[in-house]
PDB file of C-alpha atoms in Angstrom:
ATOM      1  CA  MET A   1     -17.667   3.670 -17.713  1.00 34.00           C
ATOM      2  CA  THR A   2     -18.830   2.367 -14.148  1.00 38.00           C
ATOM      3  CA  ASN A   3     -19.398  -1.628 -14.444  1.00 41.00           C
ATOM      4  CA  GLU A   4     -22.778  -2.870 -13.281  1.00 34.00           C
ATOM      5  CA  ARG A   5     -20.756  -4.598 -10.319  1.00 40.00           C
ATOM      6  CA  GLU A   6     -19.654  -1.624  -9.136  1.00 43.00           C
ATOM      7  CA  GLN A   7     -22.921   0.042  -9.095  1.00 41.00           C
ATOM      8  CA  THR A   8     -24.867  -2.789  -7.242  1.00 35.00           C
ATOM      9  CA  VAL A   9     -21.378  -2.153  -4.707  1.00 43.00           C
ATOM     10  CA  ALA A  10     -22.004   1.157  -4.313  1.00 40.00           C
ATOM     11  CA  VAL A  11     -25.542   1.052  -3.686  1.00 44.00           C
ATOM     12  CA  GLY A  12     -25.006  -1.470  -0.953  1.00 46.00           C
ATOM     13  CA  ALA A  13     -24.293  -0.255   2.173  1.00 51.00           C
ATOM     14  CA  ASP A  14     -25.912  -2.872   3.797  1.00 55.00           C
ATOM     15  CA  LEU A  15     -24.211  -5.484   1.255  1.00 72.00           C
ATOM     16  CA  ASP A  16     -23.219  -9.249   2.677  1.00 89.00           C
ATOM     17  CA  TRP A  17     -19.606  -7.922   2.987  1.00 91.00           C
ATOM     18  CA  ASP A  18     -18.323 -11.506   4.136  1.00 93.00           C
ATOM     19  CA  ALA A  19     -20.386 -13.238   0.783  1.00 93.00           C
ATOM     20  CA  GLU A  20     -18.537 -10.209  -1.154  1.00 93.00           C
ATOM     21  CA  ALA A  21     -14.729 -11.008   0.151  1.00 95.00           C
ATOM     22  CA  ALA A  22     -13.820 -13.949  -2.098  1.00 94.00           C
ATOM     23  CA  ALA A  23     -14.756 -12.175  -5.267  1.00 95.00           C
ATOM     24  CA  PHE A  24     -13.576  -8.726  -3.974  1.00 95.00           C
ATOM     25  CA  ASP A  25     -10.052  -8.189  -5.160  1.00 96.00           C
ATOM     26  CA  ASP A  26     -11.389  -9.332  -8.735  1.00 96.00           C
ATOM     27  CA  GLU A  27     -12.070  -5.567  -9.210  1.00 95.00           C
ATOM     28  CA  PRO A  28      -8.249  -3.645 -10.766  1.00 96.00           C
ATOM     29  CA  ASP A  29      -8.711  -1.530  -7.671  1.00 96.00           C
ATOM     30  CA  HIS A  30      -9.415  -3.508  -5.147  1.00 97.00           C
ATOM     31  CA  GLY A  31      -6.619  -6.513  -5.218  1.00 97.00           C
ATOM     32  CA  LEU A  32      -4.419  -4.065  -7.372  1.00 97.00           C
ATOM     33  CA  ARG A  33      -2.670  -7.675  -8.942  1.00 97.00           C
ATOM     34  CA  ALA A  34      -2.021  -5.632 -11.690  1.00 97.00           C
ATOM     35  CA  PRO A  35       1.506  -4.416 -11.841  1.00 98.00           C
ATOM     36  CA  GLU A  36       1.145  -1.125 -13.155  1.00 98.00           C
ATOM     37  CA  VAL A  37      -2.393  -0.670 -11.467  1.00 98.00           C
ATOM     38  CA  ARG A  38      -0.279  -1.321  -8.074  1.00 98.00           C
ATOM     39  CA  ALA A  39       2.479   0.603  -8.886  1.00 98.00           C
ATOM     40  CA  ALA A  40      -0.238   3.849  -9.583  1.00 98.00           C
ATOM     41  CA  TRP A  41      -1.961   2.983  -5.932  1.00 98.00           C
ATOM     42  CA  ALA A  42       1.631   2.841  -4.319  1.00 98.00           C
ATOM     43  CA  ALA A  43       2.940   6.333  -6.137  1.00 98.00           C
ATOM     44  CA  ARG A  44      -0.485   8.226  -5.076  1.00 98.00           C
ATOM     45  CA  LEU A  45      -0.235   6.650  -1.403  1.00 98.00           C
ATOM     46  CA  ARG A  46       3.869   8.096  -1.753  1.00 98.00           C
ATOM     47  CA  SER A  47       2.527  11.318  -1.810  1.00 98.00           C
ATOM     48  CA  TRP A  48      -0.451  11.522   0.660  1.00 98.00           C
ATOM     49  CA  LEU A  49       1.397   9.424   3.161  1.00 98.00           C
ATOM     50  CA  PRO A  50       4.407  10.999   5.116  1.00 98.00           C
ATOM     51  CA  ALA A  51       7.580  10.520   4.318  1.00 97.00           C
ATOM     52  CA  ARG A  52       8.965   8.941   7.645  1.00 97.00           C
ATOM     53  CA  PRO A  53       7.556   6.042   8.946  1.00 98.00           C
ATOM     54  CA  CYS A  54       4.182   6.812  10.748  1.00 98.00           C
ATOM     55  CA  ASP A  55       1.237   4.958  12.324  1.00 98.00           C
ATOM     56  CA  VAL A  56      -1.583   4.417  10.003  1.00 98.00           C
ATOM     57  CA  LEU A  57      -5.068   3.324  10.779  1.00 99.00           C
ATOM     58  CA  ASP A  58      -6.754   1.473   7.483  1.00 98.00           C
ATOM     59  CA  LEU A  59     -10.809   1.791   8.409  1.00 98.00           C
ATOM     60  CA  GLY A  60     -12.898  -0.802   6.292  1.00 97.00           C
ATOM     61  CA  CYS A  61      -9.832  -2.046   4.833  1.00 98.00           C
ATOM     62  CA  GLY A  62     -11.813  -5.002   2.742  1.00 97.00           C
ATOM     63  CA  THR A  63      -8.647  -7.295   2.038  1.00 98.00           C
ATOM     64  CA  GLY A  64      -5.833  -5.348   3.194  1.00 98.00           C
ATOM     65  CA  SER A  65      -4.908  -3.711  -0.513  1.00 98.00           C
ATOM     66  CA  LEU A  66      -3.759  -0.570   0.746  1.00 98.00           C
ATOM     67  CA  SER A  67      -2.660  -1.521   3.979  1.00 98.00           C
ATOM     68  CA  LEU A  68      -0.126  -4.026   1.998  1.00 98.00           C
ATOM     69  CA  LEU A  69       1.002  -0.638   0.110  1.00 98.00           C
ATOM     70  CA  ALA A  70       1.099   1.416   3.329  1.00 98.00           C
ATOM     71  CA  ALA A  71       3.165  -0.756   5.159  1.00 98.00           C
ATOM     72  CA  GLY A  72       5.703  -1.634   2.321  1.00 98.00           C
ATOM     73  CA  GLN A  73       6.712   1.682   2.111  1.00 98.00           C
ATOM     74  CA  GLY A  74       7.159   1.416   6.187  1.00 98.00           C
ATOM     75  CA  HIS A  75       4.822   2.841   7.829  1.00 98.00           C
ATOM     76  CA  ARG A  76       3.071   0.935  10.824  1.00 98.00           C
ATOM     77  CA  VAL A  77      -0.697  -0.428   9.695  1.00 98.00           C
ATOM     78  CA  THR A  78      -3.561  -1.426  11.613  1.00 98.00           C
ATOM     79  CA  ALA A  79      -6.335  -2.423   9.492  1.00 98.00           C
ATOM     80  CA  VAL A  80     -10.013  -1.919  10.012  1.00 98.00           C
ATOM     81  CA  ASP A  81     -13.210  -4.518   8.852  1.00 98.00           C
ATOM     82  CA  SER A  82     -16.377  -5.314  10.444  1.00 96.00           C
ATOM     83  CA  SER A  83     -16.003  -8.371   8.140  1.00 97.00           C
ATOM     84  CA  PRO A  84     -14.854 -11.743   9.214  1.00 97.00           C
ATOM     85  CA  ALA A  85     -14.248 -12.667   5.995  1.00 97.00           C
ATOM     86  CA  MET A  86     -12.255  -9.781   5.297  1.00 98.00           C
ATOM     87  CA  VAL A  87     -10.667  -9.716   8.153  1.00 98.00           C
ATOM     88  CA  ALA A  88      -9.264 -13.246   7.589  1.00 98.00           C
ATOM     89  CA  LEU A  89      -8.160 -12.132   3.720  1.00 98.00           C
ATOM     90  CA  ALA A  90      -6.041  -9.128   5.193  1.00 98.00           C
ATOM     91  CA  ARG A  91      -4.444 -10.933   7.409  1.00 98.00           C
ATOM     92  CA  ALA A  92      -3.396 -13.547   5.058  1.00 98.00           C
ATOM     93  CA  LYS A  93      -1.782 -10.592   3.002  1.00 98.00           C
ATOM     94  CA  LEU A  94      -0.330  -8.960   5.194  1.00 98.00           C
ATOM     95  CA  ALA A  95       1.405 -11.972   7.390  1.00 98.00           C
ATOM     96  CA  GLY A  96       4.829 -10.515   7.934  1.00 97.00           C
ATOM     97  CA  GLN A  97       4.377  -7.086   7.327  1.00 97.00           C
ATOM     98  CA  ASP A  98       4.429  -4.521  10.670  1.00 97.00           C
ATOM     99  CA  ALA A  99       0.565  -4.542  10.548  1.00 98.00           C
ATOM    100  CA  VAL A 100      -2.099  -5.571  12.771  1.00 98.00           C
ATOM    101  CA  VAL A 101      -5.889  -6.416  11.329  1.00 98.00           C
ATOM    102  CA  LEU A 102      -8.775  -5.935  14.063  1.00 98.00           C
ATOM    103  CA  ARG A 103     -12.342  -7.104  13.558  1.00 98.00           C
ATOM    104  CA  GLY A 104     -14.743  -3.432  14.195  1.00 98.00           C
ATOM    105  CA  ASP A 105     -16.493  -0.916  12.876  1.00 97.00           C
ATOM    106  CA  ALA A 106     -14.939   1.705  10.668  1.00 97.00           C
ATOM    107  CA  ALA A 107     -17.047   4.606  12.156  1.00 97.00           C
ATOM    108  CA  ASP A 108     -16.045   3.546  16.059  1.00 97.00           C
ATOM    109  CA  PRO A 109     -13.040   1.540  15.439  1.00 98.00           C
ATOM    110  CA  PRO A 110     -11.411  -0.617  18.482  1.00 98.00           C
ATOM    111  CA  VAL A 111      -8.299   1.576  18.846  1.00 98.00           C
ATOM    112  CA  GLU A 112      -6.989   4.160  21.213  1.00 97.00           C
ATOM    113  CA  GLU A 113      -7.549   7.995  20.799  1.00 98.00           C
ATOM    114  CA  GLY A 114      -4.706  10.313  20.127  1.00 98.00           C
ATOM    115  CA  ARG A 115      -2.270   7.270  18.697  1.00 98.00           C
ATOM    116  CA  TYR A 116      -2.394   7.900  14.527  1.00 98.00           C
ATOM    117  CA  ASP A 117      -0.624   9.852  12.343  1.00 98.00           C
ATOM    118  CA  VAL A 118      -2.859   9.161   9.921  1.00 98.00           C
ATOM    119  CA  VAL A 119      -6.631   7.947   9.446  1.00 98.00           C
ATOM    120  CA  LEU A 120      -6.802   6.382   5.912  1.00 98.00           C
ATOM    121  CA  VAL A 121     -10.156   5.793   4.250  1.00 98.00           C
ATOM    122  CA  ARG A 122     -11.144   4.524   0.961  1.00 98.00           C
ATOM    123  CA  HIS A 123     -14.748   4.316  -0.178  1.00 96.00           C
ATOM    124  CA  VAL A 124     -16.151   3.768   3.542  1.00 96.00           C
ATOM    125  CA  LEU A 125     -17.182   7.433   4.453  1.00 97.00           C
ATOM    126  CA  TRP A 126     -20.035   7.856   1.824  1.00 95.00           C
ATOM    127  CA  ALA A 127     -21.349   5.044   3.430  1.00 93.00           C
ATOM    128  CA  LEU A 128     -21.676   5.566   7.180  1.00 95.00           C
ATOM    129  CA  PRO A 129     -24.715   7.417   8.689  1.00 93.00           C
ATOM    130  CA  GLU A 130     -23.591  10.776  10.229  1.00 96.00           C
ATOM    131  CA  PRO A 131     -20.809  11.952   8.395  1.00 97.00           C
ATOM    132  CA  ALA A 132     -19.737  14.910   9.827  1.00 97.00           C
ATOM    133  CA  ARG A 133     -20.058  12.888  13.826  1.00 98.00           C
ATOM    134  CA  VAL A 134     -17.678   9.883  12.121  1.00 98.00           C
ATOM    135  CA  LEU A 135     -15.087  12.710  11.503  1.00 98.00           C
ATOM    136  CA  ARG A 136     -15.063  14.362  14.504  1.00 98.00           C
ATOM    137  CA  HIS A 137     -14.861  10.952  16.239  1.00 98.00           C
ATOM    138  CA  TRP A 138     -11.672  10.161  13.626  1.00 98.00           C
ATOM    139  CA  ARG A 139     -10.354  13.311  14.571  1.00 98.00           C
ATOM    140  CA  THR A 140     -10.085  11.946  18.131  1.00 98.00           C
ATOM    141  CA  LEU A 141      -7.779   8.933  16.713  1.00 98.00           C
ATOM    142  CA  LEU A 142      -4.785  11.431  15.010  1.00 98.00           C
ATOM    143  CA  ARG A 143      -1.929  12.725  16.943  1.00 98.00           C
ATOM    144  CA  PRO A 144      -1.083  16.409  16.601  1.00 96.00           C
ATOM    145  CA  GLU A 145      -0.408  17.360  12.947  1.00 95.00           C
ATOM    146  CA  GLY A 146      -2.301  14.108  11.844  1.00 98.00           C
ATOM    147  CA  ARG A 147      -3.737  13.999   8.672  1.00 98.00           C
ATOM    148  CA  PHE A 148      -7.031  12.129   6.838  1.00 98.00           C
ATOM    149  CA  VAL A 149      -6.450  10.543   3.228  1.00 98.00           C
ATOM    150  CA  LEU A 150     -10.291  10.604   2.154  1.00 98.00           C
ATOM    151  CA  VAL A 151     -10.757   8.430  -1.046  1.00 98.00           C
ATOM    152  CA  GLU A 152     -14.052   8.900  -2.456  1.00 98.00           C
ATOM    153  CA  GLY A 153     -16.309   9.197  -5.009  1.00 97.00           C
ATOM    154  CA  VAL A 154     -20.044   9.758  -6.912  1.00 96.00           C
ATOM    155  CA  TRP A 155     -21.000   6.424  -8.148  1.00 90.00           C
ATOM    156  CA  GLY A 156     -23.548   5.615 -10.760  1.00 81.00           C
ATOM    157  CA  THR A 157     -25.254   7.611 -13.746  1.00 75.00           C
ATOM    158  CA  LEU A 158     -29.580   7.076 -12.770  1.00 79.00           C
ATOM    159  CA  SER A 159     -29.111   6.660  -9.245  1.00 84.00           C
ATOM    160  CA  PRO A 160     -25.773   8.503  -8.615  1.00 90.00           C
ATOM    161  CA  VAL A 161     -24.569   7.232  -4.337  1.00 93.00           C
ATOM    162  CA  GLY A 162     -21.439   8.444  -2.619  1.00 96.00           C
ATOM    163  CA  ILE A 163     -20.083  11.810  -1.597  1.00 97.00           C
ATOM    164  CA  PRO A 164     -19.288  14.459  -3.623  1.00 97.00           C
ATOM    165  CA  ALA A 165     -15.552  16.351  -3.035  1.00 98.00           C
ATOM    166  CA  ALA A 166     -17.680  19.291  -2.551  1.00 97.00           C
ATOM    167  CA  ARG A 167     -19.315  18.043   0.837  1.00 97.00           C
ATOM    168  CA  LEU A 168     -16.616  16.157   1.994  1.00 98.00           C
ATOM    169  CA  THR A 169     -14.585  19.031   2.334  1.00 98.00           C
ATOM    170  CA  GLY A 170     -17.386  21.162   3.994  1.00 97.00           C
ATOM    171  CA  LEU A 171     -17.410  18.425   6.425  1.00 98.00           C
ATOM    172  CA  LEU A 172     -13.825  18.589   7.048  1.00 98.00           C
ATOM    173  CA  GLU A 173     -13.637  22.569   7.837  1.00 96.00           C
ATOM    174  CA  PRO A 174     -14.565  21.776  11.770  1.00 96.00           C
ATOM    175  CA  VAL A 175     -12.031  19.462  12.310  1.00 97.00           C
ATOM    176  CA  ALA A 176      -9.186  20.228   9.688  1.00 97.00           C
ATOM    177  CA  ARG A 177      -6.944  23.201   9.309  1.00 94.00           C
ATOM    178  CA  ARG A 178      -5.520  22.218   5.362  1.00 96.00           C
ATOM    179  CA  VAL A 179      -7.338  20.483   3.258  1.00 98.00           C
ATOM    180  CA  ARG A 180      -6.759  19.694  -0.318  1.00 97.00           C
ATOM    181  CA  VAL A 181      -8.417  17.559  -3.186  1.00 98.00           C
ATOM    182  CA  GLU A 182      -6.955  15.596  -5.264  1.00 98.00           C
ATOM    183  CA  ARG A 183      -9.369  14.349  -8.721  1.00 98.00           C
ATOM    184  CA  LEU A 184      -8.424  10.766  -9.371  1.00 98.00           C
ATOM    185  CA  SER A 185     -11.587  10.331 -12.043  1.00 96.00           C
ATOM    186  CA  GLY A 186      -8.863  10.781 -15.409  1.00 96.00           C
ATOM    187  CA  ASP A 187      -6.007   8.346 -14.517  1.00 97.00           C
ATOM    188  CA  ALA A 188      -7.513   5.058 -15.944  1.00 97.00           C
ATOM    189  CA  VAL A 189      -4.695   3.544 -14.621  1.00 98.00           C
ATOM    190  CA  LEU A 190      -5.995   3.886 -10.945  1.00 98.00           C
ATOM    191  CA  TRP A 191      -8.992   2.181 -11.713  1.00 97.00           C
ATOM    192  CA  GLY A 192      -7.960  -0.738 -13.870  1.00 97.00           C
ATOM    193  CA  LYS A 193     -10.186   1.072 -16.887  1.00 95.00           C
ATOM    194  CA  THR A 194     -11.698   4.256 -18.020  1.00 95.00           C
ATOM    195  CA  VAL A 195     -14.319   6.146 -15.872  1.00 93.00           C
ATOM    196  CA  ASP A 196     -16.462   8.985 -15.983  1.00 91.00           C
ATOM    197  CA  ASP A 197     -17.921   9.343 -12.448  1.00 93.00           C
ATOM    198  CA  GLU A 198     -16.622  11.521  -9.882  1.00 96.00           C
ATOM    199  CA  ARG A 199     -13.575  10.641  -8.020  1.00 97.00           C
ATOM    200  CA  TYR A 200     -11.168  11.770  -5.961  1.00 98.00           C
ATOM    201  CA  ALA A 201      -8.895  11.690  -2.676  1.00 98.00           C
ATOM    202  CA  VAL A 202      -8.765  14.268   0.035  1.00 98.00           C
ATOM    203  CA  VAL A 203      -6.048  14.621   1.783  1.00 98.00           C
ATOM    204  CA  ALA A 204      -6.543  16.934   5.318  1.00 98.00           C
ATOM    205  CA  THR A 205      -4.188  18.053   8.450  1.00 98.00           C
ATOM    206  CA  VAL A 206      -5.221  18.677  11.605  1.00 96.00           C
TER     207      VAL A 206
END
């Protein structure tokens, strides 16, 4: 089941993320503190990212948990978040890794075009205005044959929020050649509990 905190965060696109930062990693899939949850995300990430070391742009990185996994798998990571508190926590988490953490807008990050092999985004696109425009801009940040790795979903039951997989695949059609959807709702280990809403990843090659 989706708990009350998740529903509050899900509907809070304008939430004060600085205020949320201290407790952000308490959610199992945010902090990845439990070894089995961390291992489950590491395995998924390994299957989504290229096998060779590459340049990964993690947008809306939060405290940097996925960035840390990507760096641990040999990738060069640039992580971006708009919250100074989240950026501070991510920098501490990624200290000593081949990674840099920048403060900036996920929709228009302060990075060069054509610089990255992967744009990695988890639970961010649904909350951004004009997602089609955002995807077009993110496309310019990728090298030829680069890929999107987008982890999204629809949360809540009474007033669900999010972006269904069918809609996201449609938005990707103008900017990607190959699109694959991987359903994640049934993998309780990823979330630290059983969930009954729509959760998925899209891997799309440009």
